[in-house]
CSV table of C-alpha atoms and ligand atoms in Angstrom, one decimal:
chain,number,residue,atom,x,y,z
O,60,MET,CA,-28.0,-48.1,70.5
O,61,ALA,CA,-24.9,-46.2,70.0
O,62,HIS,CA,-22.3,-47.3,67.3
O,63,GLN,CA,-19.3,-48.5,69.5
O,64,SER,CA,-15.6,-48.2,68.9
O,65,ASP,CA,-12.3,-47.7,70.8
O,66,VAL,CA,-11.7,-44.1,69.7
O,67,LEU,CA,-13.9,-41.5,67.7
O,68,VAL,CA,-12.0,-38.9,65.6
O,69,ILE,CA,-13.9,-35.7,64.8
O,70,GLY,CA,-12.8,-34.4,61.4
O,71,GLY,CA,-11.4,-36.3,58.4
O,72,GLY,CA,-8.8,-34.0,57.2
O,73,VAL,CA,-5.1,-34.6,57.3
O,74,ILE,CA,-5.0,-34.2,61.1
O,75,GLY,CA,-8.0,-36.4,61.7
O,76,LEU,CA,-6.9,-39.2,59.3
O,77,CYS,CA,-3.2,-39.1,60.4
O,78,CYS,CA,-4.4,-39.6,64.2
O,79,ALA,CA,-6.6,-42.6,62.8
O,80,TYR,CA,-3.6,-44.2,61.1
O,81,PHE,CA,-1.3,-44.2,64.2
O,82,LEU,CA,-4.0,-45.1,66.4
O,83,ALA,CA,-5.1,-48.1,64.1
O,84,GLN,CA,-1.5,-49.2,64.0
O,85,ARG,CA,-1.7,-49.5,67.7
O,86,GLY,CA,-4.7,-52.1,67.6
O,87,TYR,CA,-7.3,-49.5,68.5
O,88,ARG,CA,-10.8,-49.7,66.6
O,89,VAL,CA,-11.1,-46.3,65.1
O,90,THR,CA,-14.1,-44.4,63.7
O,91,VAL,CA,-13.8,-41.3,61.9
O,92,LEU,CA,-16.9,-38.9,61.7
O,93,GLU,CA,-16.7,-36.4,58.7
O,94,LYS,CA,-19.5,-33.7,58.2
O,95,ALA,CA,-18.7,-33.8,54.4
O,96,ARG,CA,-16.4,-35.7,52.5
O,97,LEU,CA,-13.1,-36.8,53.8
O,98,GLY,CA,-10.3,-34.3,52.9
O,99,SER,CA,-12.8,-31.8,51.7
O,100,GLY,CA,-11.8,-29.0,54.2
O,101,CYS,CA,-8.6,-27.3,54.4
O,102,SER,CA,-6.7,-30.2,53.5
O,103,TYR,CA,-7.9,-30.3,50.0
O,104,GLY,CA,-6.3,-27.4,47.7
O,105,ASN,CA,-3.4,-26.2,49.9
O,106,ALA,CA,0.1,-26.0,48.6
O,107,GLY,CA,1.3,-29.3,49.8
O,108,LEU,CA,4.5,-28.1,51.4
O,109,ILE,CA,6.4,-29.9,54.1
O,110,VAL,CA,8.5,-27.3,55.5
O,111,PRO,CA,11.2,-27.2,58.1
O,112,SER,CA,11.9,-24.0,56.8
O,113,HIS,CA,8.7,-22.5,58.2
O,114,SER,CA,10.1,-23.2,61.9
O,115,VAL,CA,9.7,-19.6,62.7
O,116,PRO,CA,6.1,-19.2,64.0
O,117,LEU,CA,3.8,-16.8,62.5
O,118,ALA,CA,3.9,-14.7,65.6
O,119,ALA,CA,7.4,-13.3,65.8
O,120,PRO,CA,9.1,-10.0,66.5
O,121,GLY,CA,8.6,-7.7,63.4
O,122,VAL,CA,5.4,-9.2,62.3
O,123,LEU,CA,3.3,-6.8,63.8
O,124,GLY,CA,4.9,-3.8,62.1
O,125,LYS,CA,4.3,-5.3,58.8
O,126,GLY,CA,1.3,-6.9,59.6
O,127,LEU,CA,-0.4,-3.7,60.7
O,128,ARG,CA,0.5,-2.0,57.3
O,129,TRP,CA,-1.1,-5.0,55.6
O,130,LEU,CA,-4.0,-5.7,57.7
O,131,LEU,CA,-6.7,-3.3,56.3
O,132,ASN,CA,-5.4,-3.6,52.6
O,133,PRO,CA,-7.7,-6.1,51.2
O,134,GLU,CA,-5.0,-6.8,48.6
O,135,SER,CA,-2.2,-7.6,50.8
O,136,PRO,CA,-1.1,-11.3,51.8
O,137,LEU,CA,-2.7,-10.7,55.4
O,138,TYR,CA,-6.1,-9.2,55.6
O,139,LEU,CA,-8.4,-8.3,58.4
O,140,LYS,CA,-11.8,-7.8,57.7
O,141,PRO,CA,-12.9,-5.2,60.5
O,142,ARG,CA,-15.9,-6.5,62.4
O,143,LEU,CA,-17.3,-6.6,66.1
O,144,ASP,CA,-16.3,-9.9,67.2
O,145,GLY,CA,-15.1,-10.4,70.7
O,146,GLN,CA,-13.3,-13.8,69.9
O,147,LEU,CA,-11.5,-11.9,67.0
O,148,TRP,CA,-10.1,-9.1,69.3
O,149,ALA,CA,-9.2,-11.6,72.1
O,150,TRP,CA,-7.4,-13.6,69.4
O,151,LEU,CA,-5.5,-10.5,68.0
O,152,TRP,CA,-4.6,-9.4,71.7
O,153,ARG,CA,-2.9,-12.9,72.0
O,154,PHE,CA,-1.3,-12.6,68.9
O,155,CYS,CA,0.3,-9.5,69.5
O,156,ARG,CA,1.5,-10.8,73.1
O,157,ALA,CA,3.0,-13.7,71.2
O,158,CYS,CA,5.2,-11.6,69.0
O,159,THR,CA,8.1,-11.7,71.0
O,160,ALA,CA,11.6,-13.1,70.7
O,161,ARG,CA,11.3,-15.2,73.6
O,162,HIS,CA,8.3,-16.9,72.1
O,163,ARG,CA,10.1,-17.4,68.8
O,164,GLN,CA,13.1,-18.8,70.7
O,165,ARG,CA,11.1,-21.4,72.4
O,166,ALA,CA,8.9,-22.4,69.6
O,167,MET,CA,11.6,-22.5,66.8
O,168,PRO,CA,13.4,-25.9,67.9
O,169,LEU,CA,10.1,-27.5,68.8
O,170,LEU,CA,8.6,-26.5,65.1
O,171,ARG,CA,12.0,-28.0,63.6
O,172,ASP,CA,11.4,-31.2,65.7
O,173,LEU,CA,7.9,-31.7,64.6
O,174,HIS,CA,8.7,-30.7,60.8
O,175,LEU,CA,11.6,-33.1,60.6
O,176,ALA,CA,10.0,-36.0,62.4
O,177,SER,CA,7.0,-35.6,60.1
O,178,LEU,CA,9.3,-35.7,56.9
O,179,ARG,CA,10.4,-38.9,58.2
O,180,LEU,CA,7.0,-40.4,58.9
O,181,TYR,CA,6.0,-39.2,55.3
O,182,SER,CA,8.7,-41.2,53.7
O,183,GLU,CA,7.6,-44.2,55.7
O,184,LEU,CA,4.0,-43.7,54.6
O,185,ALA,CA,5.0,-43.1,51.0
O,186,ALA,CA,6.8,-46.7,51.2
O,187,LEU,CA,3.4,-48.6,52.0
O,188,GLU,CA,1.5,-50.2,49.3
O,189,GLY,CA,-0.8,-48.0,47.5
O,190,MET,CA,0.3,-44.9,48.9
O,191,ASP,CA,1.4,-43.0,46.0
O,192,PHE,CA,0.9,-39.2,46.9
O,193,GLY,CA,3.5,-37.4,44.9
O,194,LEU,CA,6.0,-37.2,47.7
O,195,ALA,CA,9.3,-35.4,46.4
O,196,GLN,CA,12.2,-33.9,48.2
O,197,ARG,CA,13.3,-31.0,46.1
O,198,GLY,CA,13.6,-28.4,48.8
O,199,LEU,CA,12.1,-25.0,48.5
O,200,LEU,CA,13.5,-21.8,46.9
O,201,THR,CA,12.3,-18.7,48.5
O,202,VAL,CA,12.6,-15.9,45.7
O,203,CYS,CA,12.9,-12.2,46.4
O,204,ARG,CA,12.0,-9.2,44.3
O,205,THR,CA,13.2,-6.4,46.6
O,206,PRO,CA,16.3,-5.6,48.5
O,207,GLN,CA,14.3,-5.4,51.8
O,208,GLY,CA,12.4,-8.8,51.1
O,209,PHE,CA,16.1,-10.3,50.3
O,210,ALA,CA,17.5,-9.0,53.5
O,211,ALA,CA,14.5,-10.1,55.7
O,212,ALA,CA,14.8,-13.6,53.9
O,213,ARG,CA,18.4,-13.7,54.7
O,214,GLU,CA,17.7,-12.8,58.1
O,215,GLU,CA,15.4,-15.7,58.6
O,216,ALA,CA,17.9,-18.1,56.9
O,217,HIS,CA,20.2,-17.2,59.6
O,218,LEU,CA,17.8,-17.9,62.4
O,219,LEU,CA,16.9,-21.2,60.8
O,220,GLN,CA,20.8,-22.0,60.4
O,221,GLY,CA,21.0,-21.2,64.2
O,222,ILE,CA,18.7,-23.9,65.1
O,223,GLY,CA,20.5,-26.5,62.7
O,224,LEU,CA,18.4,-26.3,59.6
O,225,GLU,CA,20.1,-25.9,56.1
O,226,ALA,CA,19.7,-22.7,54.5
O,227,HIS,CA,21.6,-21.3,51.5
O,228,PRO,CA,21.2,-17.7,50.5
O,229,LEU,CA,21.6,-17.5,46.7
O,230,SER,CA,22.4,-14.4,44.4
O,231,ALA,CA,20.0,-13.7,41.7
O,232,ALA,CA,22.3,-15.5,39.1
O,233,GLU,CA,22.4,-18.5,41.4
O,234,VAL,CA,18.5,-18.6,41.6
O,235,GLN,CA,18.4,-18.7,37.9
O,236,GLN,CA,20.9,-21.3,37.7
O,237,HIS,CA,19.0,-23.2,40.3
O,238,GLU,CA,15.6,-23.2,37.9
O,239,PRO,CA,17.0,-22.6,34.4
O,240,ARG,CA,13.8,-23.1,32.5
O,241,VAL,CA,12.3,-20.4,34.6
O,242,ALA,CA,13.1,-16.5,33.7
O,243,PHE,CA,13.0,-14.8,37.0
O,244,ARG,CA,13.0,-11.2,37.9
O,245,THR,CA,14.8,-11.4,41.1
O,246,VAL,CA,17.4,-9.9,43.5
O,247,GLY,CA,18.2,-13.2,45.1
O,248,GLY,CA,16.9,-16.1,47.3
O,249,VAL,CA,17.4,-18.7,49.8
O,250,PHE,CA,17.4,-22.5,49.0
O,251,TYR,CA,16.2,-24.8,51.9
O,252,PRO,CA,17.3,-28.3,50.6
O,253,GLN,CA,15.3,-30.1,53.4
O,254,ASP,CA,11.8,-29.0,52.5
O,255,ALA,CA,9.4,-31.5,50.3
O,256,HIS,CA,6.1,-31.4,48.8
O,257,LEU,CA,3.2,-33.7,48.0
O,258,ASP,CA,-0.2,-33.6,46.5
O,259,PRO,CA,-2.4,-33.1,49.5
O,260,ALA,CA,-5.9,-34.5,48.1
O,261,ARG,CA,-4.0,-37.5,46.6
O,262,PHE,CA,-2.5,-38.0,50.1
O,263,VAL,CA,-5.8,-37.8,52.0
O,264,GLN,CA,-7.4,-40.2,49.5
O,265,ALA,CA,-4.5,-42.5,49.7
O,266,LEU,CA,-4.5,-42.6,53.3
O,267,ALA,CA,-8.3,-43.1,53.5
O,268,ARG,CA,-8.3,-46.1,51.3
O,269,HIS,CA,-5.4,-47.5,53.3
O,270,LEU,CA,-7.3,-47.1,56.5
O,271,ALA,CA,-10.6,-48.3,55.0
O,272,ALA,CA,-8.7,-51.5,54.0
O,273,ARG,CA,-7.7,-52.0,57.6
O,274,GLY,CA,-11.0,-51.8,59.2
O,275,VAL,CA,-11.0,-48.1,60.1
O,276,ALA,CA,-14.9,-46.9,59.9
O,277,LEU,CA,-15.0,-43.7,57.8
O,278,GLN,CA,-18.2,-42.2,58.4
O,279,GLU,CA,-18.7,-39.3,55.6
O,280,ALA,CA,-21.8,-37.0,55.6
O,281,THR,CA,-21.8,-37.5,59.5
O,282,GLU,CA,-21.9,-34.4,61.2
O,283,VAL,CA,-21.3,-33.8,64.9
O,284,PHE,CA,-23.8,-31.7,66.9
O,285,GLY,CA,-23.5,-32.6,70.5
O,286,PHE,CA,-22.2,-34.8,73.2
O,287,ASP,CA,-23.5,-36.4,76.2
O,288,THR,CA,-21.2,-36.4,79.4
O,289,VAL,CA,-21.2,-38.1,82.6
O,290,GLY,CA,-19.1,-36.4,85.2
O,291,SER,CA,-15.5,-35.9,83.5
O,292,ARG,CA,-16.2,-38.3,80.7
O,293,LEU,CA,-17.9,-37.9,77.2
O,294,THR,CA,-20.0,-40.8,76.9
O,295,ARG,CA,-21.8,-40.3,73.4
O,296,VAL,CA,-21.1,-37.9,70.5
O,297,LYS,CA,-24.4,-37.0,68.7
O,298,THR,CA,-24.4,-37.0,65.0
O,299,THR,CA,-26.8,-36.7,62.0
O,300,ARG,CA,-26.4,-40.4,61.3
O,301,GLY,CA,-27.1,-41.4,64.9
O,302,ASP,CA,-25.4,-41.6,68.3
O,303,PHE,CA,-21.7,-42.9,68.6
O,304,ALA,CA,-19.9,-44.1,71.7
O,305,ALA,CA,-16.1,-45.0,72.7
O,306,GLU,CA,-13.5,-45.0,75.2
O,307,GLU,CA,-11.9,-41.9,73.8
O,308,VAL,CA,-12.4,-39.1,71.4
O,309,VAL,CA,-10.1,-37.0,69.5
O,310,LEU,CA,-11.4,-33.6,68.2
O,311,ALA,CA,-9.7,-32.8,64.8
O,312,GLY,CA,-12.2,-30.5,63.2
O,313,GLY,CA,-9.8,-28.2,61.8
O,314,ALA,CA,-11.0,-24.5,61.6
O,315,TRP,CA,-14.5,-25.6,62.9
O,316,SER,CA,-12.9,-27.0,66.1
O,317,PRO,CA,-14.0,-24.0,68.4
O,318,GLN,CA,-17.5,-24.5,67.5
O,319,LEU,CA,-17.3,-28.1,68.5
O,320,ALA,CA,-15.3,-27.3,71.7
O,321,ARG,CA,-18.1,-24.7,72.6
O,322,LEU,CA,-20.6,-27.7,72.6
O,323,LEU,CA,-18.7,-29.0,75.6
O,324,ASP,CA,-18.1,-25.4,77.2
O,325,LEU,CA,-14.6,-25.2,76.3
O,326,ARG,CA,-13.0,-22.2,74.7
O,327,LEU,CA,-10.4,-22.7,72.0
O,328,LEU,CA,-8.9,-19.4,70.7
O,329,MET,CA,-8.7,-19.8,67.0
O,330,GLN,CA,-9.7,-18.0,64.1
O,331,PRO,CA,-10.4,-19.2,60.6
O,332,GLY,CA,-7.7,-17.9,58.0
O,333,LYS,CA,-9.0,-18.0,54.6
O,334,GLY,CA,-6.5,-18.8,51.6
O,335,TYR,CA,-6.8,-19.2,48.1
O,336,SER,CA,-5.4,-21.6,45.4
O,337,LEU,CA,-5.5,-21.7,41.8
O,338,THR,CA,-4.3,-24.8,40.1
O,339,VAL,CA,-3.4,-24.6,36.2
O,340,ARG,CA,-1.9,-27.1,34.0
O,341,ARG,CA,1.5,-27.4,34.2
O,342,PRO,CA,3.1,-25.1,31.5
O,343,PRO,CA,6.4,-26.1,30.0
O,344,ALA,CA,8.3,-23.1,31.8
O,345,ALA,CA,7.2,-24.3,35.5
O,346,PRO,CA,9.7,-24.5,38.1
O,347,ARG,CA,10.7,-28.2,39.4
O,348,THR,CA,11.2,-26.8,42.7
O,349,PRO,CA,8.6,-25.3,44.7
O,350,LEU,CA,8.7,-21.6,45.3
O,351,MET,CA,7.9,-19.2,47.8
O,352,LEU,CA,7.5,-15.6,46.2
O,353,ALA,CA,8.7,-14.0,49.3
O,354,GLU,CA,7.1,-10.5,49.5
O,355,ALA,CA,3.9,-11.5,47.9
O,356,ARG,CA,3.8,-14.7,50.4
O,357,VAL,CA,2.7,-16.9,47.3
O,358,ALA,CA,3.7,-20.5,47.1
O,359,VAL,CA,4.1,-22.3,43.8
O,360,THR,CA,4.1,-26.1,43.9
O,361,PRO,CA,4.5,-28.3,40.9
O,362,MET,CA,2.5,-31.3,41.5
O,363,ASP,CA,2.6,-34.0,38.7
O,364,ASN,CA,0.7,-32.4,35.6
O,365,VAL,CA,-0.3,-29.3,37.4
O,366,LEU,CA,1.0,-26.1,38.8
O,367,ARG,CA,-0.6,-24.6,41.9
O,368,PHE,CA,-0.5,-21.0,43.3
O,369,ALA,CA,-1.4,-20.5,46.8
O,370,GLY,CA,-1.6,-17.6,49.2
O,371,THR,CA,-3.2,-15.0,51.2
O,372,LEU,CA,-4.5,-15.0,54.8
O,373,GLU,CA,-7.8,-13.4,55.4
O,374,LEU,CA,-9.3,-13.0,58.8
O,375,ALA,CA,-12.7,-12.6,58.0
O,376,GLY,CA,-14.5,-15.3,59.8
O,377,PHE,CA,-16.5,-18.0,57.7
O,378,ASP,CA,-16.8,-15.7,55.0
O,379,PHE,CA,-17.7,-18.2,51.9
O,380,SER,CA,-17.2,-15.4,49.3
O,381,LEU,CA,-14.4,-15.8,46.4
O,382,SER,CA,-13.1,-12.5,46.5
O,383,ARG,CA,-11.8,-11.7,42.7
O,384,ARG,CA,-9.6,-9.0,44.3
O,385,ARG,CA,-7.7,-11.3,46.4
O,386,LEU,CA,-7.6,-14.0,43.5
O,387,ALA,CA,-6.1,-11.3,41.3
O,388,ALA,CA,-3.4,-10.3,43.7
O,389,ILE,CA,-2.2,-13.9,43.6
O,390,CYS,CA,-2.3,-13.7,39.9
O,391,ARG,CA,-0.6,-10.4,39.8
O,392,ALA,CA,2.2,-11.4,41.9
O,393,VAL,CA,3.2,-14.4,39.8
O,394,PRO,CA,4.6,-12.5,36.6
O,395,ALA,CA,6.0,-9.9,38.8
O,396,TYR,CA,8.7,-12.7,39.9
O,397,MET,CA,8.3,-14.7,36.6
O,398,PRO,CA,7.3,-12.4,33.6
O,399,ALA,CA,6.7,-15.5,31.4
O,400,LEU,CA,4.2,-16.9,33.9
O,401,VAL,CA,0.8,-15.0,33.3
O,402,VAL,CA,-1.6,-17.0,35.3
O,403,GLU,CA,-4.7,-15.8,33.2
O,404,ARG,CA,-3.1,-17.2,30.3
O,405,LEU,CA,-2.6,-20.6,31.4
O,406,ALA,CA,-5.3,-23.4,31.5
O,407,LEU,CA,-7.2,-23.2,34.7
O,408,VAL,CA,-7.9,-26.4,36.6
O,409,GLU,CA,-9.5,-25.1,39.6
O,410,ILE,CA,-9.9,-22.2,42.0
O,411,TRP,CA,-10.2,-23.2,45.5
O,412,ARG,CA,-10.5,-21.3,49.1
O,413,GLY,CA,-9.9,-22.9,52.5
O,414,TRP,CA,-9.9,-21.9,56.2
O,415,ARG,CA,-6.6,-22.5,58.1
O,416,PRO,CA,-7.2,-23.0,61.7
O,417,CYS,CA,-5.1,-20.6,63.2
O,418,THR,CA,-4.0,-20.2,66.8
O,419,PRO,CA,-2.8,-16.8,68.1
O,420,ASP,CA,0.9,-18.0,68.9
O,421,GLY,CA,1.1,-20.0,65.5
O,422,LEU,CA,1.4,-23.3,67.5
O,423,PRO,CA,-1.2,-26.1,67.3
O,424,TYR,CA,-3.2,-27.3,70.2
O,425,LEU,CA,-2.2,-30.6,71.1
O,426,GLY,CA,-3.2,-32.7,74.3
O,427,ARG,CA,-5.8,-33.7,76.7
O,428,THR,CA,-8.2,-31.1,78.3
O,429,ARG,CA,-8.3,-30.7,82.1
O,430,ARG,CA,-11.9,-31.0,82.3
O,431,TYR,CA,-12.7,-34.2,80.3
O,432,ALA,CA,-10.6,-37.2,80.9
O,433,ASN,CA,-11.3,-39.1,77.4
O,434,LEU,CA,-11.0,-35.9,75.1
O,435,THR,CA,-7.8,-35.2,73.1
O,436,ILE,CA,-7.4,-32.2,71.1
O,437,ALA,CA,-5.4,-31.8,67.8
O,438,THR,CA,-6.0,-28.7,65.8
O,439,GLY,CA,-4.9,-25.2,65.4
O,440,HIS,CA,-2.1,-26.0,62.7
O,441,ALA,CA,-2.6,-22.9,60.5
O,442,MET,CA,-0.6,-22.8,57.8
O,443,LEU,CA,1.4,-26.2,58.6
O,444,GLY,CA,-1.1,-28.7,59.0
O,445,VAL,CA,0.0,-30.9,56.1
O,446,SER,CA,3.6,-30.5,57.2
O,447,LEU,CA,2.9,-31.5,60.9
O,448,GLY,CA,0.2,-34.1,60.0
O,449,PRO,CA,1.9,-37.3,60.5
O,450,ILE,CA,3.8,-36.2,63.8
O,451,THR,CA,0.4,-35.0,65.0
O,452,GLY,CA,-1.1,-38.4,64.5
O,453,LEU,CA,1.8,-40.1,66.1
O,454,LEU,CA,1.7,-37.9,69.3
O,455,VAL,CA,-1.9,-38.4,69.6
O,456,ALA,CA,-1.5,-42.3,69.3
O,457,GLN,CA,1.3,-42.2,71.8
O,458,LEU,CA,-0.9,-39.9,74.3
O,459,LEU,CA,-3.9,-42.2,74.1
O,460,SER,CA,-1.7,-45.5,74.6
O,461,GLY,CA,0.2,-43.9,77.5
O,462,GLU,CA,3.3,-44.1,75.7
O,463,ALA,CA,5.9,-41.4,76.3
O,464,PRO,CA,5.6,-38.6,73.4
O,465,ALA,CA,8.3,-38.1,70.9
O,466,VAL,CA,8.7,-34.3,71.8
O,467,ASP,CA,7.9,-32.1,74.7
O,468,LEU,CA,4.2,-31.0,74.2
O,469,THR,CA,4.4,-28.2,76.9
O,470,LEU,CA,4.2,-25.3,74.5
O,471,LEU,CA,1.2,-26.9,72.7
O,472,ARG,CA,-1.1,-27.2,75.8
O,473,VAL,CA,-4.6,-27.0,74.7
O,474,GLU,CA,-5.8,-24.5,77.8
O,475,ARG,CA,-2.9,-22.3,77.3
O,476,PHE,CA,-5.2,-19.2,76.7
O,477,ALA,CA,-8.1,-20.3,78.9
K,233,FAD,C1,-4.0,-21.4,50.6
K,233,FAD,C2,-3.4,-22.4,51.5
K,233,FAD,C3,-2.3,-23.0,51.5
K,233,FAD,C4,-1.9,-24.1,52.4
K,233,FAD,N1,-0.6,-24.5,52.0
K,233,FAD,C5,-0.2,-25.5,53.2
K,233,FAD,C6,1.2,-26.0,52.8
K,233,FAD,O1,1.9,-25.9,52.0
K,233,FAD,N2,1.8,-26.8,54.0
K,233,FAD,C7,1.2,-26.9,55.0
K,233,FAD,O2,1.5,-27.8,55.9
K,233,FAD,N3,-0.1,-26.5,55.3
K,233,FAD,C8,-0.7,-25.6,54.3
K,233,FAD,N4,-1.9,-25.2,54.5
K,233,FAD,C9,-2.6,-25.4,55.8
K,233,FAD,C10,-3.3,-26.7,55.9
K,233,FAD,O3,-4.0,-26.9,54.7
K,233,FAD,C11,-4.2,-26.8,57.2
K,233,FAD,O4,-3.4,-26.6,58.1
K,233,FAD,C12,-4.6,-28.2,57.2
K,233,FAD,O5,-5.2,-29.0,56.1
K,233,FAD,C13,-5.7,-28.6,58.4
K,233,FAD,O6,-6.1,-29.8,58.4
K,233,FAD,P1,-7.2,-30.1,59.4
K,233,FAD,O7,-7.4,-31.7,59.4
K,233,FAD,O8,-6.8,-29.7,60.7
K,233,FAD,O9,-8.6,-29.5,58.9
K,233,FAD,P2,-9.4,-29.8,57.7
K,233,FAD,O10,-8.6,-30.2,56.7
K,233,FAD,O11,-10.2,-28.6,57.5
K,233,FAD,O12,-10.2,-31.0,58.3
K,233,FAD,C14,-11.3,-30.8,59.4
K,233,FAD,C15,-12.4,-31.4,59.1
K,233,FAD,O13,-13.5,-31.3,59.9
K,233,FAD,C16,-14.5,-31.6,59.5
K,233,FAD,N5,-15.5,-31.1,60.3
K,233,FAD,C17,-15.7,-29.9,60.7
K,233,FAD,N6,-17.0,-29.9,61.8
K,233,FAD,C18,-17.4,-31.1,61.9
K,233,FAD,C19,-18.3,-31.6,62.5
K,233,FAD,N7,-19.0,-30.8,63.2
K,233,FAD,N8,-18.7,-33.1,62.5
K,233,FAD,C20,-17.8,-33.8,61.7
K,233,FAD,N9,-16.9,-33.3,61.1
K,233,FAD,C21,-16.6,-32.1,61.0
K,233,FAD,C22,-14.6,-30.7,58.3
K,233,FAD,O14,-15.6,-31.0,57.4
K,233,FAD,C23,-13.1,-31.1,57.6
K,233,FAD,O15,-13.1,-32.1,56.8
K,233,FAD,C24,-2.6,-24.1,53.6
K,233,FAD,C25,-3.8,-23.7,53.7
K,233,FAD,C26,-4.4,-22.8,52.9
K,233,FAD,C27,-5.7,-22.2,53.0
């Protein structure tokens, strides 16, 4: 006998749990299938930033020139481990093709709307009982060390102002004024007041408790390894804890989604983009506002009594190693901007790495597939999964319940690279 529910959500990260929340809100009986522990994937140790300021997609003009210089340097913010892998080369090909002004122009208003909608939903979630996850809207301060970096940051700010977002270029003195407790070595920066941040692990845990209290079945240590289909319908999901059946299945398996899709003969073009974070006990000279160290691409997020440094994007497949070289690159970057913050001298709480689910064009996959009538895919959020979690959950719930989606989903079509 299969366990029965209305909707099965595969993946217990920020995306899967947000889907479960909005589906349960509409009265569906939901079961979440998670192979490890809830929130133990990429949703655990990330920088926790909610970022309308990141409405320029990763695939954008100019990225190729910079990216190619970085790609083969293991200490750069973006590193590609060269290997013979057809999927990787197909991904790179599509990435290069997406680095156009046209793609950027079409993607930016959509990303803006998704981030801002998510931010509103986060405020609603934070108002629910027991949902304390450190949500704070103190903006994001991008800090630049070089004139070239500052020029690029101002150019990006200008693009974002063009779609109605708030972005304030600041001189070096103004950056210093903004964060008087921190001694900066900077030529200037940009302040994005609409951005916010949270503690991602606390969010996932609080949401999981909320869902469990409302009858959502949360199945941990339950790995999906197959599907039964009849015609165009998924009839059973086969797991290490037995079979599960439901009217609808949502695939939200993060960076592992392509492997799951392959079991259904579906091709999801995606690469795991490994990133690292180092969390330390919060020193007295920590910034109050989250920072983005522009040239180094390192995020610095204050969370309660800790401070987190997060960065690097490594296209190395599922390589589980901890690269000391790449951790050292993050550690070196921080005092280059804030000389008093020497990471190695701070009290370490945790080193973490996770795999971002990266699509070639920097936009998630969200929608139904042509092949299966009762399968919805919600993945590929790359470096924006926390920021876009709640709106993704809402859109999935709207799709399944036949409501008009809050935004036009054309650019997010699941089979756009098929
Ligand atoms: C260093 C770093 C910093 C980041 N900073 C930010 C940030 O500031 N803001 C932001 O918005 N985003 C950030 N991100 C990106 C963000 O973390 C991800 O986009 C997001 O966590 C993806 O969520 P997810 O639910 O899709 O994936 P995951 O959290 O990885 O969840 C997928 C889940 O599916 C489960 N699963 C996989 N296969 C199976 C299976 N066969 N059966 C059952 N379960 C399965 C996994 O165990 C996992 O728990 C950052 C990422 C990194 C690495």
